[in-house]
């Protein structure tokens, strides 16, 4: 078995920061699998074009290329069935699909306007230009204008996590007594933010903060050991 993972980095190769790549990193660790990391930058499209992707994560398993974090999670679940389950059965997989959308729309989408202006400072000049140009075209305004007033707008993001906060009142993880892929979907977003932004997304007395602390410590502190700002 030879696993390799294309992961988004900036100027620091040892600081992977994609929320989607972090979902995959956590999923691999959950399965007890290790993958060689292949650092990848925004403008290095040629490196992943042979695998029919313009985005990362891309997982290589021998001759097989798997694209998209959700597809990768399913691939790992189906191809490494003797390892700990990421979903805990078909019901968990189906619910995980909804969590994946919630993670994309509410978690990653909610963090984006709070931290996006902090990203170019972590990129090589050519990637910073690509990132700023593509994201400002999407947003219709400068990155700095997007994050203006974030001390106030973070309150809406925090409120949007209420369904998760209420869930954590009665169970320690989204996956139940132990974390599963549902947790990694959400955690990937927080690990992205931690890698590239000093902005505090969570108050220290928030149950989601305590949950994040536990996942930072999971797998022998794998996520906490990865470079990031204090959270
Ligand atoms: N749905 C995809 C999203 C992947 C994605 O958007 N990756 C970003 C990095 S965070 C990317 O590679 N972007 C390339 C670009 O913007 O050109 C997944 O879950 O893997």
PDB file of C-alpha atoms and ligand atoms in Angstrom, residues 8 17-21 23 40 42 45 48 54-57 67-70 100 104 130 134-135 138 192, ligand 1:
ATOM      1  CA  UNK A   8      -2.597  22.806  -0.120  1.00  0.00           C
ATOM      2  CA  UNK A  17      -4.250  24.801   5.428  1.00  0.00           C
ATOM      3  CA  UNK A  18      -7.086  23.517   3.266  1.00  0.00           C
ATOM      4  CA  UNK A  19     -10.236  22.647   5.263  1.00  0.00           C
ATOM      5  CA  UNK A  20     -10.896  19.812   2.816  1.00  0.00           C
ATOM      6  CA  UNK A  21      -7.367  18.405   3.029  1.00  0.00           C
ATOM      7  CA  UNK A  23     -10.834  16.382   6.598  1.00  0.00           C
ATOM      8  CA  UNK A  40       0.670  21.708  -3.572  1.00  0.00           C
ATOM      9  CA  UNK A  42      -2.867  27.152  -5.907  1.00  0.00           C
ATOM     10  CA  UNK A  45      -2.627  22.980 -11.561  1.00  0.00           C
ATOM     11  CA  UNK A  48      -2.870  17.435 -10.427  1.00  0.00           C
ATOM     12  CA  UNK A  54      -8.067  21.354 -10.405  1.00  0.00           C
ATOM     13  CA  UNK A  55      -8.460  21.173  -6.657  1.00  0.00           C
ATOM     14  CA  UNK A  56      -7.051  19.356  -3.665  1.00  0.00           C
ATOM     15  CA  UNK A  57      -7.232  17.034  -1.821  1.00  0.00           C
ATOM     16  CA  UNK A  67     -10.463  13.400  -5.964  1.00  0.00           C
ATOM     17  CA  UNK A  68     -12.660  15.374  -3.514  1.00  0.00           C
ATOM     18  CA  UNK A  69     -12.619  14.964   0.264  1.00  0.00           C
ATOM     19  CA  UNK A  70     -16.070  13.347   0.496  1.00  0.00           C
ATOM     20  CA  UNK A 100     -20.577  17.413   4.535  1.00  0.00           C
ATOM     21  CA  UNK A 104     -19.201  23.329   3.351  1.00  0.00           C
ATOM     22  CA  UNK A 130      -4.272  34.255  -8.095  1.00  0.00           C
ATOM     23  CA  UNK A 134     -10.259  34.825  -8.061  1.00  0.00           C
ATOM     24  CA  UNK A 135     -11.806  35.393  -4.633  1.00  0.00           C
ATOM     25  CA  UNK A 138     -16.386  35.855  -6.529  1.00  0.00           C
ATOM     26  CA  UNK A 192      -7.928  25.797   8.175  1.00  0.00           C
TER      27      UNK A 192
HETATM   28  N1  LIG B   1     -15.472  19.768  -2.703  1.00  0.00           N
HETATM   29  C1  LIG B   1     -14.031  19.739  -2.697  1.00  0.00           C
HETATM   30  C2  LIG B   1     -13.483  21.156  -2.513  1.00  0.00           C
HETATM   31  C3  LIG B   1     -11.970  21.204  -2.691  1.00  0.00           C
HETATM   32  C4  LIG B   1     -11.436  22.641  -2.741  1.00  0.00           C
HETATM   33  O1  LIG B   1     -12.188  23.608  -2.939  1.00  0.00           O
HETATM   34  N2  LIG B   1     -10.111  22.751  -2.575  1.00  0.00           N
HETATM   35  C5  LIG B   1      -9.465  24.049  -2.678  1.00  0.00           C
HETATM   36  C6  LIG B   1      -8.441  24.216  -1.558  1.00  0.00           C
HETATM   37  S1  LIG B   1      -9.221  24.559  -0.025  1.00  0.00           S
HETATM   38  C7  LIG B   1      -8.683  24.138  -3.961  1.00  0.00           C
HETATM   39  O2  LIG B   1      -7.980  23.205  -4.305  1.00  0.00           O
HETATM   40  N3  LIG B   1      -8.786  25.252  -4.672  1.00  0.00           N
HETATM   41  C8  LIG B   1      -8.084  25.448  -5.897  1.00  0.00           C
HETATM   42  C9  LIG B   1      -8.383  26.787  -6.488  1.00  0.00           C
HETATM   43  O3  LIG B   1      -9.060  27.595  -5.869  1.00  0.00           O
HETATM   44  O4  LIG B   1      -7.892  27.022  -7.576  1.00  0.00           O
HETATM   45  C10 LIG B   1     -13.544  18.790  -1.592  1.00  0.00           C
HETATM   46  O5  LIG B   1     -14.318  18.544  -0.645  1.00  0.00           O
HETATM   47  O6  LIG B   1     -12.439  18.240  -1.698  1.00  0.00           O
END
